[in-house]
Short mmCIF file of N, CA and C in Angstrom, two decimals:
data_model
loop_
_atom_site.label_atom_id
_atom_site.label_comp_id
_atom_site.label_asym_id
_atom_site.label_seq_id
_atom_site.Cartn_x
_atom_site.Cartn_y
_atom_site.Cartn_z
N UNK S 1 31.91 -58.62 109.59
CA UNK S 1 30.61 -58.49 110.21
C UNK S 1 30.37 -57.04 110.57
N UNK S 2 29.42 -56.54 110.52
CA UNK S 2 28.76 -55.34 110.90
C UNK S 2 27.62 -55.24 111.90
N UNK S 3 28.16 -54.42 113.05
CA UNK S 3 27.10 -54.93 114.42
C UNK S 3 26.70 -56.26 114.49
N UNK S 4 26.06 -55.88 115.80
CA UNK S 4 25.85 -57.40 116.27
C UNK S 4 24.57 -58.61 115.65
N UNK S 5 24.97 -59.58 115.37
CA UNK S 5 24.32 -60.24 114.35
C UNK S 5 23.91 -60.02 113.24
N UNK S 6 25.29 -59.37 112.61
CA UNK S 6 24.41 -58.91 111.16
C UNK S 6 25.77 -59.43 110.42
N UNK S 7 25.48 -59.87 109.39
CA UNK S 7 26.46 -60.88 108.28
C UNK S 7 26.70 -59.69 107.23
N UNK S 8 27.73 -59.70 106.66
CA UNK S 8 27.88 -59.29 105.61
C UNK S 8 28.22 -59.94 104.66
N UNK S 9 27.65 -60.07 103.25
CA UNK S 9 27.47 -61.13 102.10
C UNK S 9 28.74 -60.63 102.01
N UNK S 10 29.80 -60.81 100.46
CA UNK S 10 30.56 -60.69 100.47
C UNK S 10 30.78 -61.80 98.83
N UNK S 11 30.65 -61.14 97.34
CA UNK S 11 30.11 -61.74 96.18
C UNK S 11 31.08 -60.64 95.24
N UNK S 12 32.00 -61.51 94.39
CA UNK S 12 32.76 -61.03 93.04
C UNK S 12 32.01 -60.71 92.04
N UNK S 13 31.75 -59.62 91.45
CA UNK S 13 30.84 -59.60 90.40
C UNK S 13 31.81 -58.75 89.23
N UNK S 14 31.54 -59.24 87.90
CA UNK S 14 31.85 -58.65 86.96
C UNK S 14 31.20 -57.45 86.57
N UNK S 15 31.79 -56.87 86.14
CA UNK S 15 31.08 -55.45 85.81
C UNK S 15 31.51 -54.69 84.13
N UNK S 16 31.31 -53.81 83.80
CA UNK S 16 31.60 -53.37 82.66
C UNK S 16 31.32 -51.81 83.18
N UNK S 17 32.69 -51.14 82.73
CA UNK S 17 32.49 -49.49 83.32
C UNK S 17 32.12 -49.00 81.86
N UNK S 18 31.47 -47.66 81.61
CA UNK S 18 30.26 -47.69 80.50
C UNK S 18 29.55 -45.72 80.82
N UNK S 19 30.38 -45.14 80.28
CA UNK S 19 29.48 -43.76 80.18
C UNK S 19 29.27 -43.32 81.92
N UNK S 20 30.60 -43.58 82.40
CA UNK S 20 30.38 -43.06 83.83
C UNK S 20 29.13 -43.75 84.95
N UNK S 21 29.08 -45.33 84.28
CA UNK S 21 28.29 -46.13 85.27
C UNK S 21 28.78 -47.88 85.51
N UNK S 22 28.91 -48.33 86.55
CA UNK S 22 29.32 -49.79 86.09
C UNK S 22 28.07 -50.59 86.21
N UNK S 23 28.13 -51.73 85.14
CA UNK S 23 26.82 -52.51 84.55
C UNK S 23 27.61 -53.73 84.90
N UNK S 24 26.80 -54.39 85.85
CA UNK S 24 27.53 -55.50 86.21
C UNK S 24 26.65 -56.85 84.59
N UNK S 25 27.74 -57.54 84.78
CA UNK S 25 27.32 -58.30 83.70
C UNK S 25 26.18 -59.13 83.52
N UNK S 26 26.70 -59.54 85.19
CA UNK S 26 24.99 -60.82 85.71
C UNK S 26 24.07 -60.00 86.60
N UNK S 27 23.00 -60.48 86.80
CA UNK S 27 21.76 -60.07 87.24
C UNK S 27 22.46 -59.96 88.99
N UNK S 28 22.07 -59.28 89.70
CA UNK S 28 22.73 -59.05 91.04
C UNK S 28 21.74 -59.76 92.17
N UNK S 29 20.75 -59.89 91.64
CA UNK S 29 19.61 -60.20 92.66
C UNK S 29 19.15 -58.84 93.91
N UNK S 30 19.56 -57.56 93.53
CA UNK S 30 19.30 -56.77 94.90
C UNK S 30 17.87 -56.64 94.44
N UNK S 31 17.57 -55.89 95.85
CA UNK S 31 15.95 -54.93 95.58
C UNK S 31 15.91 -53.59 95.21
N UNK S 32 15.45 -52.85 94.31
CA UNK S 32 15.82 -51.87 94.02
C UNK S 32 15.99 -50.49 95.30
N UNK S 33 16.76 -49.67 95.22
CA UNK S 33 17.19 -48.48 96.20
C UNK S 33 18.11 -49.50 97.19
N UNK S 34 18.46 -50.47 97.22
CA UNK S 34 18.98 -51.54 98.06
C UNK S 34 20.97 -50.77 97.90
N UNK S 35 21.34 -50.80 99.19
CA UNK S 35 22.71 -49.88 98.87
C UNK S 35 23.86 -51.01 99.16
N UNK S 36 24.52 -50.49 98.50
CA UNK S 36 26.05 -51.97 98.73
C UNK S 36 27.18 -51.13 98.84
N UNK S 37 28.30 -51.95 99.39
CA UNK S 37 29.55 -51.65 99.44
C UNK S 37 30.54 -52.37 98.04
N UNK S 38 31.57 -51.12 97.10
CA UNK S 38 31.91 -51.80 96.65
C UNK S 38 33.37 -51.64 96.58
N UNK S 39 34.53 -52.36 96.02
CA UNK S 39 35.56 -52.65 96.03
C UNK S 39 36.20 -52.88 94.50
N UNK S 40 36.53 -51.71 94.09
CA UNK S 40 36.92 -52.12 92.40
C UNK S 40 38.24 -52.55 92.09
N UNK S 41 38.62 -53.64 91.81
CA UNK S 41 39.69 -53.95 91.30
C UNK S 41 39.74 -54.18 89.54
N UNK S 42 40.45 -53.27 89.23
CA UNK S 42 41.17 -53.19 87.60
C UNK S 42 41.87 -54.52 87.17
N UNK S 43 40.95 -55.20 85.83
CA UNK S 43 42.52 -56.32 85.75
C UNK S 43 43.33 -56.11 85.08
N UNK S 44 44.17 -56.83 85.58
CA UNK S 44 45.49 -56.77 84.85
C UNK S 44 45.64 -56.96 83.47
N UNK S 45 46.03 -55.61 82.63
CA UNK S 45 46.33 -55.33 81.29
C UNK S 45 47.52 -54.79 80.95
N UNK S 46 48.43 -55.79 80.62
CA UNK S 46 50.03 -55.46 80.15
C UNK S 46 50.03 -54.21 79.65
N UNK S 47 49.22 -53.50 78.47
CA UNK S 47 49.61 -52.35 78.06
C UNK S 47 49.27 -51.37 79.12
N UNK S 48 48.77 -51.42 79.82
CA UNK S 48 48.38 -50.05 81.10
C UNK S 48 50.02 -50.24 82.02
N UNK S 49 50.48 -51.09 82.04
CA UNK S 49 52.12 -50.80 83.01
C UNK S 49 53.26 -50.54 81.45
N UNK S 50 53.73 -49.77 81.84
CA UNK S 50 55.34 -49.40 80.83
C UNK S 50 56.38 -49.84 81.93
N UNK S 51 56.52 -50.87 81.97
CA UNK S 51 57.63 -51.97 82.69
C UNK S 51 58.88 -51.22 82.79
N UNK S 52 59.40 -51.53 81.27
CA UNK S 52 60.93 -50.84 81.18
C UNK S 52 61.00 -49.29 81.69
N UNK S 53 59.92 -48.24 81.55
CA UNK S 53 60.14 -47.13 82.19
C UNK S 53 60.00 -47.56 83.59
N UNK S 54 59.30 -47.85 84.16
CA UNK S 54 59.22 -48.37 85.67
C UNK S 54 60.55 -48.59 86.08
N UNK S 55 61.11 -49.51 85.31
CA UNK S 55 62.38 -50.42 85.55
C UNK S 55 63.33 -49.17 86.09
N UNK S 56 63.56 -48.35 85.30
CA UNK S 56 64.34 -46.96 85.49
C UNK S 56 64.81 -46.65 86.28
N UNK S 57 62.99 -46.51 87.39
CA UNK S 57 62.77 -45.60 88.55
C UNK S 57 63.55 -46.55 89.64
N UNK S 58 64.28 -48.21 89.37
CA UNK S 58 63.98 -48.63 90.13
C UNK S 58 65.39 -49.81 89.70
N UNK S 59 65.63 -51.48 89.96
CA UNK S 59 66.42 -51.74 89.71
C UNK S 59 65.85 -53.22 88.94
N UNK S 60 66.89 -53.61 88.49
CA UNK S 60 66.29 -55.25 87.39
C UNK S 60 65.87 -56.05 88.39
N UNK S 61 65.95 -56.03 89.58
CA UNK S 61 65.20 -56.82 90.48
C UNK S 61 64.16 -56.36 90.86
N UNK S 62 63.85 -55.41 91.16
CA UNK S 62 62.26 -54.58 90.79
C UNK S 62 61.75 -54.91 89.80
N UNK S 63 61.95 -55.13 88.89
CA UNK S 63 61.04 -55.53 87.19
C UNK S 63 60.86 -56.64 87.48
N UNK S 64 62.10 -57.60 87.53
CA UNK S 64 61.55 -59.00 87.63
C UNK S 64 60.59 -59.29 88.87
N UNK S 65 60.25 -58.59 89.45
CA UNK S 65 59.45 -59.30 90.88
C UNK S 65 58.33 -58.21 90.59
N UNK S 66 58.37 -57.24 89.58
CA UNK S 66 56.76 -56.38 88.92
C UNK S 66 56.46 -57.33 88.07
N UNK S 67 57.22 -57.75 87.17
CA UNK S 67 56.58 -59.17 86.51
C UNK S 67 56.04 -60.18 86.43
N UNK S 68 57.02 -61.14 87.54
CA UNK S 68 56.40 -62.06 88.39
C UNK S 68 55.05 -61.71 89.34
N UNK S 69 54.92 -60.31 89.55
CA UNK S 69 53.63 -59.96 90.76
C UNK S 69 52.62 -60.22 89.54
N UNK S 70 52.58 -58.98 88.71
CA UNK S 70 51.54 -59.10 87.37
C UNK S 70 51.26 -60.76 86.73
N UNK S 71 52.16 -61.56 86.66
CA UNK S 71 51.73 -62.73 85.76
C UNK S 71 50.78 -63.54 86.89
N UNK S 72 51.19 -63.31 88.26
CA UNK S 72 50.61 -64.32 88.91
C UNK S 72 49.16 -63.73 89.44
N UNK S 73 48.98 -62.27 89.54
CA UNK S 73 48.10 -61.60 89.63
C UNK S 73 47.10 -62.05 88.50
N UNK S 74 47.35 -61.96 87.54
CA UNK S 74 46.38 -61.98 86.19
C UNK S 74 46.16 -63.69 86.20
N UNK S 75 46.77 -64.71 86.41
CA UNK S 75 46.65 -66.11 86.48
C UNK S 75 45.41 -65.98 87.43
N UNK S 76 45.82 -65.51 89.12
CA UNK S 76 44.62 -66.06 90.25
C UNK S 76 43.58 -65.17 89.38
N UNK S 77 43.42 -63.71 88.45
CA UNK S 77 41.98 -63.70 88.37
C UNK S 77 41.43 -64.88 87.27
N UNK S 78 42.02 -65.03 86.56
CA UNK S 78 41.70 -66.29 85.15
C UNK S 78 40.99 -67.06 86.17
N UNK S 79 41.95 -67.86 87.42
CA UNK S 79 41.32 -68.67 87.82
C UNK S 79 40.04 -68.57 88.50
N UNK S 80 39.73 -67.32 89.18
CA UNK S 80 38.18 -66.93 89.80
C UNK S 80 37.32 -67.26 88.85
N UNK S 81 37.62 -66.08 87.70
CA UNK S 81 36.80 -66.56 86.70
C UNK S 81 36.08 -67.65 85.95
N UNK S 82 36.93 -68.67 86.29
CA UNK S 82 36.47 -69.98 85.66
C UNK S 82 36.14 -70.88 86.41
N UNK S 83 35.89 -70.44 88.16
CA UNK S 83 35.25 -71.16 88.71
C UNK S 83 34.05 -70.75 88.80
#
């Protein structure tokens, strides 16, 4: 919440980053000049982590629990998505 009696919405939107602008996919419903707060989260794409170099910096129980974080990470977004 922000001051007193004022709600803050609070809505997942897909987006597409695009020539240094993000284009959200669905229609947003704002009013135009209308300003928002936003929160970007990257999904999870196996080729953007190099695991085994990671692994290095770190021990086989570090990988396996970067692994396990990533699979279950990328599962809960699948699941947003398809609700």
């Amino acid at each position: 919440m922000r001051g007193r009696g004022t709600i803050a919405v609070v809505r997942l939107v897909e987006a597409r980053y695009e020539n240094g602008v993000l284009l959200p996919v669905d229609r947003l419903g704002l009013r135009p000049g209308e300003s928002v707060n936003l929160i970007v989260v990257r999904r999870p794409v196996a080729g953007r982590w190099d695991l085994p170099k990671l692994a290095k910096a770190g021990s086989a129980e570090d990988l396996a629990l970067a692994e396990q974080g990533l699979a279950e990470w990328a599962s809960a977004l699948e699941t947003m998505e398809r609700s």
